[in-house]
Short mmCIF file of C-alpha atoms in Angstrom, two decimals:
data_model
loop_
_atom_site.label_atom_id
_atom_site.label_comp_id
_atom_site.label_asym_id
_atom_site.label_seq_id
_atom_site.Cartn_x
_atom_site.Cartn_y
_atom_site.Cartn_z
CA UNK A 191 38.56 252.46 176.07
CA UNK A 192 39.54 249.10 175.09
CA UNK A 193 36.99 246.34 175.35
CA UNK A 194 37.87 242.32 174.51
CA UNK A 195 35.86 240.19 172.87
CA UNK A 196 35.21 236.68 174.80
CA UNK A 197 38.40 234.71 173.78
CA UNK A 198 40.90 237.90 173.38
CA UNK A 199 39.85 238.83 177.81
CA UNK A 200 40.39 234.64 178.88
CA UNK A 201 44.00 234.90 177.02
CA UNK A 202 44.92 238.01 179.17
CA UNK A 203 43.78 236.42 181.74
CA UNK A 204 45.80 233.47 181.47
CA UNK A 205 48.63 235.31 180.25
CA UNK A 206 48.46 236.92 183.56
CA UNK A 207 48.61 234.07 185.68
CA UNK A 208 51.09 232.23 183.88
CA UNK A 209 52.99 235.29 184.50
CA UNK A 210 52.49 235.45 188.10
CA UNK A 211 55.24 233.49 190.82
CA UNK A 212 53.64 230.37 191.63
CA UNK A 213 51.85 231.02 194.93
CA UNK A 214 53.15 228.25 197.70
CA UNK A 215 51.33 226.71 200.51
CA UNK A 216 52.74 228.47 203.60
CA UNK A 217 53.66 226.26 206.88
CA UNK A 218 51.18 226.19 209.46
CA UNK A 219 52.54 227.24 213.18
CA UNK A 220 53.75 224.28 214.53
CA UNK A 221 50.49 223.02 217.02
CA UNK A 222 51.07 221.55 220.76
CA UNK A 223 49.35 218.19 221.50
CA UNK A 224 49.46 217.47 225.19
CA UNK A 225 50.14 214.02 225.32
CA UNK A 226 48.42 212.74 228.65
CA UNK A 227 49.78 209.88 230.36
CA UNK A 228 48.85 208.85 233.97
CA UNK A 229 49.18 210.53 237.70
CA UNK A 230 52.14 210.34 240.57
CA UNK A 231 49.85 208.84 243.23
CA UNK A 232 50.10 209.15 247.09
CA UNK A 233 50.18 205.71 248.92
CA UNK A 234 49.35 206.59 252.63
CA UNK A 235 47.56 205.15 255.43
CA UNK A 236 46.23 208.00 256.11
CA UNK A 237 42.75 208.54 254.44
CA UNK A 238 43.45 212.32 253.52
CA UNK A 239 46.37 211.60 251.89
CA UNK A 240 45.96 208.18 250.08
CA UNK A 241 45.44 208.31 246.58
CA UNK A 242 46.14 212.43 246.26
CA UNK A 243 47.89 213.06 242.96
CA UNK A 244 50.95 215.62 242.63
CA UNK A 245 50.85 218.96 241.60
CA UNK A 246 52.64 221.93 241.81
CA UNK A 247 51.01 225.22 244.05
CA UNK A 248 51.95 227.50 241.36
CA UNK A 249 49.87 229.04 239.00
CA UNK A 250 50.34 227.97 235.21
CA UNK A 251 51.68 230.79 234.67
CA UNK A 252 54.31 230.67 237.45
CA UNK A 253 54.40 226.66 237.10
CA UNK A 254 58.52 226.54 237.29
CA UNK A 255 58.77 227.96 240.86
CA UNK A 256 56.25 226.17 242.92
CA UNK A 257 55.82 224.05 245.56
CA UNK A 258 55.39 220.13 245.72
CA UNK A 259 52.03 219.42 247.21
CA UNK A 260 49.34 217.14 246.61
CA UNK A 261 45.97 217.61 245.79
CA UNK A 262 43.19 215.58 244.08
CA UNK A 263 43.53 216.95 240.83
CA UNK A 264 47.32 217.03 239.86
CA UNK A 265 49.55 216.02 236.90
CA UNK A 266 48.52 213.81 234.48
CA UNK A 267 51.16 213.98 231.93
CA UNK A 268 53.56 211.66 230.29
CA UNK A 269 56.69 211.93 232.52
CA UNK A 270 60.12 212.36 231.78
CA UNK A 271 62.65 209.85 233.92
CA UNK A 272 65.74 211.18 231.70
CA UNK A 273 69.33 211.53 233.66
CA UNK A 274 67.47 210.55 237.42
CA UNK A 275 64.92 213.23 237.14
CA UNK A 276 60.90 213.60 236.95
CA UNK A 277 59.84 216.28 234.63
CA UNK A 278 56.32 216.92 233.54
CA UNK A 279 56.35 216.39 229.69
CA UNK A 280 54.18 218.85 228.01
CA UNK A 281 53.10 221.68 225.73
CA UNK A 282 56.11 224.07 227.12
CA UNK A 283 59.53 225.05 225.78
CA UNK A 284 60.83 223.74 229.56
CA UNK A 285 59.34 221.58 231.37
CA UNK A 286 59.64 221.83 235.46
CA UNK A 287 60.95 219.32 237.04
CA UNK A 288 60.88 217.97 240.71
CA UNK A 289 63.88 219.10 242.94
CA UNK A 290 64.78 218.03 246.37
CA UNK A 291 65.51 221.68 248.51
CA UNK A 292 68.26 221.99 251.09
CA UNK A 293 67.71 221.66 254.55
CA UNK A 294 69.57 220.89 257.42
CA UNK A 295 66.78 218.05 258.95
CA UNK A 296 65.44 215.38 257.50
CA UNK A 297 62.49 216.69 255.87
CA UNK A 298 63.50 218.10 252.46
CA UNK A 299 61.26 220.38 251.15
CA UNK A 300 60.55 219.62 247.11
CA UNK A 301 60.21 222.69 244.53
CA UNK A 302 59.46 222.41 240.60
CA UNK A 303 62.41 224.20 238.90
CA UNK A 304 62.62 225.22 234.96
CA UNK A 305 66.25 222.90 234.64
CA UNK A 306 66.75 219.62 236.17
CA UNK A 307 68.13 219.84 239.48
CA UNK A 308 67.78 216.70 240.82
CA UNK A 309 69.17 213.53 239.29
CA UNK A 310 68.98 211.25 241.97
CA UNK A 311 65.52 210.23 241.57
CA UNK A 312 64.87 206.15 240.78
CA UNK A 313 61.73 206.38 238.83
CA UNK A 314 59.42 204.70 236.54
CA UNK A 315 55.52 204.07 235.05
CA UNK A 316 54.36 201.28 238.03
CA UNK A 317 57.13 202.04 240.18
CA UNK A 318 57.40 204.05 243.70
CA UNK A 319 59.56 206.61 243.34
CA UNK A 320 62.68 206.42 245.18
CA UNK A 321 65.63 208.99 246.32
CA UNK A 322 68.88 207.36 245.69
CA UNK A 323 71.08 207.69 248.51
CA UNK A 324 73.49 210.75 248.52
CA UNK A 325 76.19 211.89 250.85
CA UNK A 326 73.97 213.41 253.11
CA UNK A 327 70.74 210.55 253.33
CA UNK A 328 70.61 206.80 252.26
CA UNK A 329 68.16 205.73 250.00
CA UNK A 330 64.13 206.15 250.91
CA UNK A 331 61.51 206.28 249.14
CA UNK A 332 59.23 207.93 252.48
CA UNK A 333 57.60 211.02 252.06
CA UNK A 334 56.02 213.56 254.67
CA UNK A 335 52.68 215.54 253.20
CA UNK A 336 51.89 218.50 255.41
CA UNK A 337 48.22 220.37 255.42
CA UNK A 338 49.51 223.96 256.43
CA UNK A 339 46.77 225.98 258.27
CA UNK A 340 46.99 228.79 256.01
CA UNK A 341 46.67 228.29 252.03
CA UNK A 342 48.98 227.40 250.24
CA UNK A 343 47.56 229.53 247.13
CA UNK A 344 44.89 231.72 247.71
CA UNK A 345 42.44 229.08 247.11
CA UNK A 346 43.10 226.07 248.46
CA UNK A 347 44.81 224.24 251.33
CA UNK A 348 46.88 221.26 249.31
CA UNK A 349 49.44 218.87 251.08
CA UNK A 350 52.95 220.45 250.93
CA UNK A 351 55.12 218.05 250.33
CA UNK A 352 58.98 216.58 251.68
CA UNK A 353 61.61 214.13 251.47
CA UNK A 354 61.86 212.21 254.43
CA UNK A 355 65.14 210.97 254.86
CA UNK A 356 65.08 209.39 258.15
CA UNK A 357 62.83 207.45 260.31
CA UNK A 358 61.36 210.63 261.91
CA UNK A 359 57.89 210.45 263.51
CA UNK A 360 55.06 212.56 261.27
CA UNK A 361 54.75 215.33 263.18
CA UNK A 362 51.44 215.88 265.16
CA UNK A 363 49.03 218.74 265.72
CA UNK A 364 49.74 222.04 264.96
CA UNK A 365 54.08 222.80 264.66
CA UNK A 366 55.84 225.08 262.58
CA UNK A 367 57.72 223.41 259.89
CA UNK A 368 59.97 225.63 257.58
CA UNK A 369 58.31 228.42 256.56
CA UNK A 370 54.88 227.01 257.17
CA UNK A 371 52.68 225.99 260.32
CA UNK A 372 51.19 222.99 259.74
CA UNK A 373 48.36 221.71 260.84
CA UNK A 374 48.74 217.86 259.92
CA UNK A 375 51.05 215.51 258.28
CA UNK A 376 51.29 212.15 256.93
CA UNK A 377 54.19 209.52 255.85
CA UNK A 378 53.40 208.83 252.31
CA UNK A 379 54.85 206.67 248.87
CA UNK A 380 55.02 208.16 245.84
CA UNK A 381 53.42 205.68 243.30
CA UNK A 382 53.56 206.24 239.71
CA UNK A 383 50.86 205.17 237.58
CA UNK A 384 51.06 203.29 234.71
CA UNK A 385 49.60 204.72 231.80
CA UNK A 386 46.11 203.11 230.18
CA UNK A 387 45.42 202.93 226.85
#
């Protein structure tokens, strides 16, 4: 058995870590700062409706395929007005984004898809969002939030929302709309907030 006197073990030891590849600082995972920014506020006279924020009715985890609807806790994120849509910016690889449906009345039902649908939208921080006109509608910036009598999610009972392209009288009391009775509704604006710093 070998042993080393004081100065004969520190040279090994330095020998041995000059020797070694210099160790590198490895890159951190990249982190995900959710940048908050301000709310898409209802403008109604109704008193249920005014001042509700949008949302989506899908889970986080299901976030891309859900329903418009307004509740008092929605979105606050910085949004994304890029090409005529509104996208939620955010801590995701997509972000959904707010697409008028297909229907052959003039409420339009609105969805949150993974791509951007929609690019008709005319929106911006202290603005009311507006539709731009298309072949099919002119130009409005009306929408229609309908309570349904059942829940929307298994929790709560938010305002469905639609694109109201016409004139048309909210409906009253309980009618089936779409896939959904409803058991009020309310002409609303879509206001978006500016952000505060």
């Amino acid at each position: 058995m070998k042993s080393f006197t004081g100065g004969t073990l520190v040279g090994a030891i330095i020998s041995v870590v000059t020797a070694a590849p210099a160790l590198t600082a490895i890159d951190p995972p990249p982190t995900c700062t959710m940048i908050y920014g301000a709310p898409i506020m209802a403008l109604s006279e109704s008193a249920a409706v005014n001042y509700l924020q949008l949302t989506n009715s899908g889970k986080y985890s299901d976030i891309y395929c859900g329903v418009a609807t307004l509740t008092d806790s929605g979105y606050h994120p910085q949004w994304d007005f890029t090409g005529g849509g509104i996208g939620v910016s955010g801590c995701v690889v997509t972000s959904p984004w707010l697409t008028i449906g297909s229907s052959n009345g003039p409420r339009k039902p609105l969805y949150w898809t993974p791509t951007e649908v929609t690019t008709s939208w005319d929106a911006a921080y202290f603005k009311n969002v507006t539709a731009k006109a298309t072949s099919s509608y002119n130009s409005t910036s009306t929408f229609l939030a309908c309570q349904s009598k059942k829940p929307v999610t298994s929790t709560s009972k938010p305002w469905k929302l639609y694109l109201l392209t016409d004139d048309t009288p909210a409906p009253s009391g309980a009618v089936p709309l779409y896939d959904v009775e409803v058991e009020t509704c309310a002409k609303t604006q879509l206001f978006v907030e500016p952000i505060r710093g």
